[in-house]
PDB file of C-alpha atoms and ligand atoms in Angstrom:
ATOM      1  CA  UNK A   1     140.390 323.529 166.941  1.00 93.00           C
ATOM      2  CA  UNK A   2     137.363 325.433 167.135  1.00 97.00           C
ATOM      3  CA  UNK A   3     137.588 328.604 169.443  1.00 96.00           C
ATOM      4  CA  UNK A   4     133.732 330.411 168.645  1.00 97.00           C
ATOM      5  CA  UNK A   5     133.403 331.075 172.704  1.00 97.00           C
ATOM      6  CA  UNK A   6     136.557 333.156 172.426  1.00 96.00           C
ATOM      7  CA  UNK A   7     135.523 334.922 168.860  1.00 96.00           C
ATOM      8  CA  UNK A   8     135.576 338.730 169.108  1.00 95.00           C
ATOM      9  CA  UNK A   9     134.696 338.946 165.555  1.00 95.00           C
ATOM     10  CA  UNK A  10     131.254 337.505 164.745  1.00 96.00           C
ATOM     11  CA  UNK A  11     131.898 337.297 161.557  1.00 96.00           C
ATOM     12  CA  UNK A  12     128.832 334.883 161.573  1.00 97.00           C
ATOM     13  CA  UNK A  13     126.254 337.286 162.423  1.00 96.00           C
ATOM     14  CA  UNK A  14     127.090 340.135 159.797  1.00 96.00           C
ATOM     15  CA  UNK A  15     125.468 340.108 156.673  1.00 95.00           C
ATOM     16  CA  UNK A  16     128.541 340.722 154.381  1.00 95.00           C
ATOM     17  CA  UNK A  17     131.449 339.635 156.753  1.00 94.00           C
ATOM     18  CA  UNK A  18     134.577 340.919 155.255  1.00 91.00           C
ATOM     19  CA  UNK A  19     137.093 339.075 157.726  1.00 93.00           C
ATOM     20  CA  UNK A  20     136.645 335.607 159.133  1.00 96.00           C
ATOM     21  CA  UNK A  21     139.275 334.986 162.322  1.00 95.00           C
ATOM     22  CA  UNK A  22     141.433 332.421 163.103  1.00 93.00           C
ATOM     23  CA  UNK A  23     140.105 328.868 164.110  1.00 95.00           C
ATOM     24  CA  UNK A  24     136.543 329.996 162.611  1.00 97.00           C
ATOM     25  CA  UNK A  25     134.370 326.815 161.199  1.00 97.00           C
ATOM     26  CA  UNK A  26     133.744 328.682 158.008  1.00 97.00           C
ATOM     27  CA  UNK A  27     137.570 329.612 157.457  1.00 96.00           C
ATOM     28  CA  UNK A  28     138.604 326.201 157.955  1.00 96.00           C
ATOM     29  CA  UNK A  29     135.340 324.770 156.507  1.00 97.00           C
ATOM     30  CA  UNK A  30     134.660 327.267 153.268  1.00 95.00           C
ATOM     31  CA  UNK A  31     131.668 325.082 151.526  1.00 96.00           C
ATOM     32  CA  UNK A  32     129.868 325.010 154.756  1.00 96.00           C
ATOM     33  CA  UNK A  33     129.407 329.163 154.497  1.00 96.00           C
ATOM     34  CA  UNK A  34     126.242 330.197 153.255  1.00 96.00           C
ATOM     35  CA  UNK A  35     125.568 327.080 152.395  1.00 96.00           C
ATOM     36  CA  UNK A  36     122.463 324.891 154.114  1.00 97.00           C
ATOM     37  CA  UNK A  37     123.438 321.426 155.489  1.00 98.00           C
ATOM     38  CA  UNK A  38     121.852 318.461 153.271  1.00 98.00           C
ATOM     39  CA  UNK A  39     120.185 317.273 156.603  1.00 98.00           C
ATOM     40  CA  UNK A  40     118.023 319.920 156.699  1.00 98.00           C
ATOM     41  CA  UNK A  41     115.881 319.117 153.629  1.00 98.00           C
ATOM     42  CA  UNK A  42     115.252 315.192 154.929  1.00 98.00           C
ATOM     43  CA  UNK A  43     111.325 314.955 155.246  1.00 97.00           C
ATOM     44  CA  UNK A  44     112.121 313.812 159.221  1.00 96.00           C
ATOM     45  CA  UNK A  45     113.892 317.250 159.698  1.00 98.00           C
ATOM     46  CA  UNK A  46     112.300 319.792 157.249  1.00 98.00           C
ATOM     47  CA  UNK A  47     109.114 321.023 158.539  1.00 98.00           C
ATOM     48  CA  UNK A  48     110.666 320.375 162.351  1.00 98.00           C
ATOM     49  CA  UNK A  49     113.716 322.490 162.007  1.00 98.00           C
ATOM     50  CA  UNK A  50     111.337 325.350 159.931  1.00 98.00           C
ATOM     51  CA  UNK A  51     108.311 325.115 162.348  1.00 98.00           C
ATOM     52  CA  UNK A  52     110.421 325.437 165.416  1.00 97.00           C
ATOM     53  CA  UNK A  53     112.663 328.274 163.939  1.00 97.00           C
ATOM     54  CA  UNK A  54     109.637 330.337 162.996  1.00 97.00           C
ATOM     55  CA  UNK A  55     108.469 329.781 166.757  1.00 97.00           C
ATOM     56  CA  UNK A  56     111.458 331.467 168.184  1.00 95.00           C
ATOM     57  CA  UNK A  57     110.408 334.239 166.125  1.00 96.00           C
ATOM     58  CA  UNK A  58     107.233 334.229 166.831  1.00 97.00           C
ATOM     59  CA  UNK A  59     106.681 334.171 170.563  1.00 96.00           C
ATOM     60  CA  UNK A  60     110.552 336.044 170.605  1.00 96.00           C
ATOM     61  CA  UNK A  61     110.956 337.512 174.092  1.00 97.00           C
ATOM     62  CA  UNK A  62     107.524 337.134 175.108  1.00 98.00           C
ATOM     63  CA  UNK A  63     106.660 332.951 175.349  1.00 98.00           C
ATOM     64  CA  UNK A  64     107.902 331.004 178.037  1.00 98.00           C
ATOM     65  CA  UNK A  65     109.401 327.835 176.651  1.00 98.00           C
ATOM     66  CA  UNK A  66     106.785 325.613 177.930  1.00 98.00           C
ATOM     67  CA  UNK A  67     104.833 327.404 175.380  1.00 98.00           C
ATOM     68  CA  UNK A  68     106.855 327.787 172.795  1.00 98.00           C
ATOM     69  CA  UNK A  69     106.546 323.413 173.079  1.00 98.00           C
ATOM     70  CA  UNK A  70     102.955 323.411 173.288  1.00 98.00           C
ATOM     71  CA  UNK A  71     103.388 325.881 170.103  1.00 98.00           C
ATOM     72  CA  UNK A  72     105.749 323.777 168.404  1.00 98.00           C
ATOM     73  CA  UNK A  73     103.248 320.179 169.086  1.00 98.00           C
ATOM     74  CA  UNK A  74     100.672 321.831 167.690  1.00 98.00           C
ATOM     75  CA  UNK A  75     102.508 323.715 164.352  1.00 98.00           C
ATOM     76  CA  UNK A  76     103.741 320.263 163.907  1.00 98.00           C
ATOM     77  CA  UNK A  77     100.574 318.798 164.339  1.00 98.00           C
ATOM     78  CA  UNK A  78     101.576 316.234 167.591  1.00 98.00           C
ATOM     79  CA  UNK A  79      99.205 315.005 169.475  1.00 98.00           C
ATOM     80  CA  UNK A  80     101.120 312.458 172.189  1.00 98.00           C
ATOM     81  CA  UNK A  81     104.027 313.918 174.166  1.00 98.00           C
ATOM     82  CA  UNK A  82     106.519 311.946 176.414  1.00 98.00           C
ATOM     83  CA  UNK A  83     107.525 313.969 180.011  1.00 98.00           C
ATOM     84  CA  UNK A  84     110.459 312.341 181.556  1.00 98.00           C
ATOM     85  CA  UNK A  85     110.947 313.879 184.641  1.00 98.00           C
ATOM     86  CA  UNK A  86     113.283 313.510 187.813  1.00 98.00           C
ATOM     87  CA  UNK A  87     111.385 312.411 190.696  1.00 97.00           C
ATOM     88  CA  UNK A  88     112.993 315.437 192.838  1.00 96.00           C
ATOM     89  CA  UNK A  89     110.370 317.612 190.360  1.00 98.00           C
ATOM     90  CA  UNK A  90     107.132 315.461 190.549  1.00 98.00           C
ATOM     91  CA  UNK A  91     105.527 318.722 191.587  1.00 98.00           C
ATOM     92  CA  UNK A  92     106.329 320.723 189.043  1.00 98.00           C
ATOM     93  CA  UNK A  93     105.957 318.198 186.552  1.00 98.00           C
ATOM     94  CA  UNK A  94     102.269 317.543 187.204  1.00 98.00           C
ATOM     95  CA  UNK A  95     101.726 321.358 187.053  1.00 98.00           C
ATOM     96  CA  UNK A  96     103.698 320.855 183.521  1.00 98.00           C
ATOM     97  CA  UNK A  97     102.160 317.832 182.447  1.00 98.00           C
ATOM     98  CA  UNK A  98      98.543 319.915 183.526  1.00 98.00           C
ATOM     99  CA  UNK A  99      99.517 323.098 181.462  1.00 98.00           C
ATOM    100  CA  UNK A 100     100.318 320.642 178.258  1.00 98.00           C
ATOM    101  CA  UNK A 101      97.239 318.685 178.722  1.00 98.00           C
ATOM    102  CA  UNK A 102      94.824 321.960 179.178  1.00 98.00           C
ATOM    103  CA  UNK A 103      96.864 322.571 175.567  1.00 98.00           C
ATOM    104  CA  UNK A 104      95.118 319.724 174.236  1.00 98.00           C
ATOM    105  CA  UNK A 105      98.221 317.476 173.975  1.00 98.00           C
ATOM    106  CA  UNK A 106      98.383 313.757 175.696  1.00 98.00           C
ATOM    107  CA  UNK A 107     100.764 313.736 178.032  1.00 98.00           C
ATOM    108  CA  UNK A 108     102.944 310.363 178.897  1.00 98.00           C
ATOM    109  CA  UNK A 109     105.135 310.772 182.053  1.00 98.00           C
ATOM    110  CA  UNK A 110     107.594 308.596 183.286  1.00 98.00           C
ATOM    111  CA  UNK A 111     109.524 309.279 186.328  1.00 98.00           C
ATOM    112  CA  UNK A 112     113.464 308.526 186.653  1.00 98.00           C
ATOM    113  CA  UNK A 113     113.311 306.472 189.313  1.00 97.00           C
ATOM    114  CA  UNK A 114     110.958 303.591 187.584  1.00 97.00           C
ATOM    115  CA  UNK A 115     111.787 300.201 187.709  1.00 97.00           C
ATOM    116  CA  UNK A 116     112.923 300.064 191.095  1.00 97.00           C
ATOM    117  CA  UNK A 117     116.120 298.712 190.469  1.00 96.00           C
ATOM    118  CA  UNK A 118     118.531 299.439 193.269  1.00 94.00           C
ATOM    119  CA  UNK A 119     121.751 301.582 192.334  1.00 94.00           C
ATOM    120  CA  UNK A 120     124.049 298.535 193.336  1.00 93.00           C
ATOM    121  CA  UNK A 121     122.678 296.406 190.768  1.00 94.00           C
ATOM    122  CA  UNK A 122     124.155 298.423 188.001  1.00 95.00           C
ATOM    123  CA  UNK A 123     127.833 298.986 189.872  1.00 94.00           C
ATOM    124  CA  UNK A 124     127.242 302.267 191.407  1.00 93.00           C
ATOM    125  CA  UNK A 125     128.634 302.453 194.601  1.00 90.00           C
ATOM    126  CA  UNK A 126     128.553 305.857 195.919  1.00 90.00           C
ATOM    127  CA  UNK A 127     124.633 306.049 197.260  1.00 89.00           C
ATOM    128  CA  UNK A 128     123.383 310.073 198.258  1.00 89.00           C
ATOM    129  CA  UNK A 129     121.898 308.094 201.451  1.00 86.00           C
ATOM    130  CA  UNK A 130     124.951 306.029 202.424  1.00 83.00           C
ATOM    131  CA  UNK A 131     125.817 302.276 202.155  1.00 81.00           C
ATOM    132  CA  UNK A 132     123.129 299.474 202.743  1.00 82.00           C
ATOM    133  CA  UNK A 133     119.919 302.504 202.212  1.00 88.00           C
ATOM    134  CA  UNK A 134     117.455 301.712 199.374  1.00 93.00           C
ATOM    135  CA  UNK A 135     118.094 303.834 196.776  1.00 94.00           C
ATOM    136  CA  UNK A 136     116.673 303.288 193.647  1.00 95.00           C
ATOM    137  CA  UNK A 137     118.511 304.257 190.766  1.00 97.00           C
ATOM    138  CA  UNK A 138     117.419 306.822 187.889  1.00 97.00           C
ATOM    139  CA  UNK A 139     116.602 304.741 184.843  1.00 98.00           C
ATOM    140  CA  UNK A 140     116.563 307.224 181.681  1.00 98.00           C
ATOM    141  CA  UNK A 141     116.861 303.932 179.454  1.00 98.00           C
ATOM    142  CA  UNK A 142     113.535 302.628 180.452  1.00 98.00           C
ATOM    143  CA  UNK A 143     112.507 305.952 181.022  1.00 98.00           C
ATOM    144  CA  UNK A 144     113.175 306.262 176.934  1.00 98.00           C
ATOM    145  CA  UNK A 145     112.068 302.914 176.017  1.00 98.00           C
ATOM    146  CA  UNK A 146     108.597 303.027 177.825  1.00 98.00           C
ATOM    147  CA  UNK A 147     108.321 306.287 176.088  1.00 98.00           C
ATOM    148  CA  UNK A 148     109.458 304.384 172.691  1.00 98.00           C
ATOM    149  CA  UNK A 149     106.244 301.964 173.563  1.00 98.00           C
ATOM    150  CA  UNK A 150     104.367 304.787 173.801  1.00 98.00           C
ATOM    151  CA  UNK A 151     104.706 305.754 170.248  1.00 98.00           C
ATOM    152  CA  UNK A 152     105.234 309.537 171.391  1.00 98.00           C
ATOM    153  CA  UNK A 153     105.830 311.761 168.858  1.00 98.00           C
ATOM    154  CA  UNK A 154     108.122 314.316 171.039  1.00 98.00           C
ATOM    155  CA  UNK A 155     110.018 314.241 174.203  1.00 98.00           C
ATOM    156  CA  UNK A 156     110.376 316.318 177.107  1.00 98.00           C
ATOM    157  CA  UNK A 157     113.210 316.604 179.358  1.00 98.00           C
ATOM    158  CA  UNK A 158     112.336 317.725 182.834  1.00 98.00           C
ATOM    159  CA  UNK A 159     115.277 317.990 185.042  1.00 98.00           C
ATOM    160  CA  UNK A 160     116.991 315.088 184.354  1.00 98.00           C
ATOM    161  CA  UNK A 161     120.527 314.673 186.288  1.00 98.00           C
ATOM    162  CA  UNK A 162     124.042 315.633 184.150  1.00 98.00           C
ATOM    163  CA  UNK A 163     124.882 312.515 182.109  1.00 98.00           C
ATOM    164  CA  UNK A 164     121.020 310.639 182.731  1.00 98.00           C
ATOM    165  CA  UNK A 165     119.464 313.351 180.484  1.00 98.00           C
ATOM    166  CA  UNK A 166     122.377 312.098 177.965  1.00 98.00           C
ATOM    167  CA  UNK A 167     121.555 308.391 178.088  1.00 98.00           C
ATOM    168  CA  UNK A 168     117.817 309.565 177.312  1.00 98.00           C
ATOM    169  CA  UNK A 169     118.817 311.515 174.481  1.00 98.00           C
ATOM    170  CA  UNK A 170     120.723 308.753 173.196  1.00 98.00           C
ATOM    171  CA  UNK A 171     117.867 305.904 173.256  1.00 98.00           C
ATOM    172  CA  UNK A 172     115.085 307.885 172.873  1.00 98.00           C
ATOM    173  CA  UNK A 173     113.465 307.349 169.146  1.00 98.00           C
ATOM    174  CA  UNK A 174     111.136 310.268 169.184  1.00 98.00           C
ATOM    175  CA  UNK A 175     112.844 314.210 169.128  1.00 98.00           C
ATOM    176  CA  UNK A 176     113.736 315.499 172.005  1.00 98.00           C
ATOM    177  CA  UNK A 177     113.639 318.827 173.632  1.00 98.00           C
ATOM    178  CA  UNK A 178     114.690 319.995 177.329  1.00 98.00           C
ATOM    179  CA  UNK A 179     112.357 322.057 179.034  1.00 98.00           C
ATOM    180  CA  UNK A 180     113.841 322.272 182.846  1.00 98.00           C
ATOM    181  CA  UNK A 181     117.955 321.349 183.847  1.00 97.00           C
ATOM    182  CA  UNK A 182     118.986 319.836 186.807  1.00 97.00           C
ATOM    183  CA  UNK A 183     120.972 321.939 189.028  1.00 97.00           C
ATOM    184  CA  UNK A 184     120.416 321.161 192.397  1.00 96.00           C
ATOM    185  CA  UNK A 185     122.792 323.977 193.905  1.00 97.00           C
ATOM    186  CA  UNK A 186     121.351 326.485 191.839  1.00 97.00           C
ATOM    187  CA  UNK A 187     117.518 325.944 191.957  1.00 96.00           C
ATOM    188  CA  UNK A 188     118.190 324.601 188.668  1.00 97.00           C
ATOM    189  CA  UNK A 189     119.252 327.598 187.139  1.00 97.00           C
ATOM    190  CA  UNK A 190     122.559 326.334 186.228  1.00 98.00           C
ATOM    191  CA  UNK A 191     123.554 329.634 184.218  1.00 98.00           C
ATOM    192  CA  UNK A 192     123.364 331.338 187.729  1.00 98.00           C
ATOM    193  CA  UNK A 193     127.233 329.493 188.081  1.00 98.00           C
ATOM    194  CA  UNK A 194     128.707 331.092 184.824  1.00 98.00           C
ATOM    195  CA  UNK A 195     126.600 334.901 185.850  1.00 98.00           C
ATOM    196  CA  UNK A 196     128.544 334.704 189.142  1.00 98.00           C
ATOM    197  CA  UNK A 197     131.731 332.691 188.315  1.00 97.00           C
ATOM    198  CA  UNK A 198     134.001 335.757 189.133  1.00 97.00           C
ATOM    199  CA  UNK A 199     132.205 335.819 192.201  1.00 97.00           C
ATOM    200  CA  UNK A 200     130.430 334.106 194.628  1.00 96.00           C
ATOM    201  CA  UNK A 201     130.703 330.785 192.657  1.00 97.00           C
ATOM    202  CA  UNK A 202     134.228 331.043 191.962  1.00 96.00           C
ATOM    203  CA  UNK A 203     135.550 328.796 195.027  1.00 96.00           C
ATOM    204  CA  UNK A 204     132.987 325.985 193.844  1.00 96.00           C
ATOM    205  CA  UNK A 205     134.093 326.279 190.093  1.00 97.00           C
ATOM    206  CA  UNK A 206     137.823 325.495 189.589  1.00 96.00           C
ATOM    207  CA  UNK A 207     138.133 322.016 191.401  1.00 96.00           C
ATOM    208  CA  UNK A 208     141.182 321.527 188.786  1.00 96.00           C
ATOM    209  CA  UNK A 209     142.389 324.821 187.906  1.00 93.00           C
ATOM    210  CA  UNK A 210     145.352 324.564 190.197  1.00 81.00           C
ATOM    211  CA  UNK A 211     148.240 326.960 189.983  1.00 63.00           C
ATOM    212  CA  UNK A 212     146.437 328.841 187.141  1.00 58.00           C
ATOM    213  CA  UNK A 213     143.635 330.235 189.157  1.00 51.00           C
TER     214      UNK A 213
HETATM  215  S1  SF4 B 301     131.771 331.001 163.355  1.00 65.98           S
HETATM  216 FE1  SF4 B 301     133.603 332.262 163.049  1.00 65.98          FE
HETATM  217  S2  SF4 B 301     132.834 334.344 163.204  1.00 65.98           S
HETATM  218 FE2  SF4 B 301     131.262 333.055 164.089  1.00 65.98          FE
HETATM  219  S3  SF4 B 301     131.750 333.008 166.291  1.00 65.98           S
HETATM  220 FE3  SF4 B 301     132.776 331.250 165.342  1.00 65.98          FE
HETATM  221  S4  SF4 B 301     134.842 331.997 164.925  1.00 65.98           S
HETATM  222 FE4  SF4 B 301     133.547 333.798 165.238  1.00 65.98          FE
END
């Protein structure tokens, strides 16, 4: 098992490591050290994984990362870009959509809840508004598929709910990048649970801890 969140070495980020600790990738794993992965040289990943890495260095500290995606379209030379967005957001995805567009990008946005479809129709049973209310469900399928039609050449993730923004991941055809994460406790600012987890968040973060907490 891998154990990198507990590693007090960083053996990783030195130049010449001269100790590697227990449970590390590259102990267990010795031909992956210094070594690229074979996926990185495919023509569909190349350029991507070297524009966008160059980016980060770039902009580094300074762009927002709506910009660094505008950056990253146009390094790679995109033109069409897919926003699927959570309908809680529309706001602030319009204002997104506008700053890609002013960018010079094309800008296809489709909303969670299209389709309609009502959140019993698919088996789900627990409804935010209470049995027999109209609630449509989130759709990132058809959110993913319309964007498929589309022919966009990346997509962006705008506050999508926990396991939705996973089911768009998984059908979208086009790359995908995340540019906002739901968190509807946290102003969606979900990091603001792990900052405080010792504190104010701690009696809303250990539903299963038990005796151990
Ligand atoms: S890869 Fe190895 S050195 Fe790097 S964080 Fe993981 S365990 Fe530590």
């Amino acid at each position: 098992m891998y154990t990198c969140a507990h590693c007090t070495v960083k053996a990783c980020r030195q130049e010449h490591p001269d100790q590697l600790p227990q449970n590390c990738p590259m102990g267990l794993h010795p031909d992956t050290m210094d070594t690229p992965q074979p996926e990185y040289f495919l023509p569909e990943n190349h350029e991507f994984y070297v524009k966008c890495s160059e980016i980060e260095a770039e902009g580094y500290g300074q762009w927002p990362r709506i910009r660094e995606i505008v950056e990253l379209c146009h390094a790679m030379g995109y033109k069409k870009i897919g926003l699927a967005f959570c309908g809680g957001l529309h706001k602030e995805a319009r204002t997104a959509a506008d700053i890609l567009r002013k960018n010079g990008l094309e800008v296809v946005s489709v909303m969670c809840k299209t389709g309609h479809v009502p959140k019993p129709a698919v088996g789900i049973e627990k409804q935010v508004r209470g049995p027999g209310a109209f609630e449509p469900m989130c759709n990132p399928i058809l959110q993913a598929k319309l964007l498929n039609e589309a022919q966009t050449e990346l997509n962006v993730v705008f506050g999508l709910c926990v396991g939705h923004d996973s089911m768009f991941y998984k059908y979208s055809d086009a790359l995908v990048t995340t540019l906002v994460v739901k968190d509807r406790a946290l102003a969606h600012n979900p990091i603001g649970a792990i900052h405080c987890a010792d504190g104010y968040m701690k009696p809303r973060l250990f539903p299963y801890a038990g005796d151990s907490e």
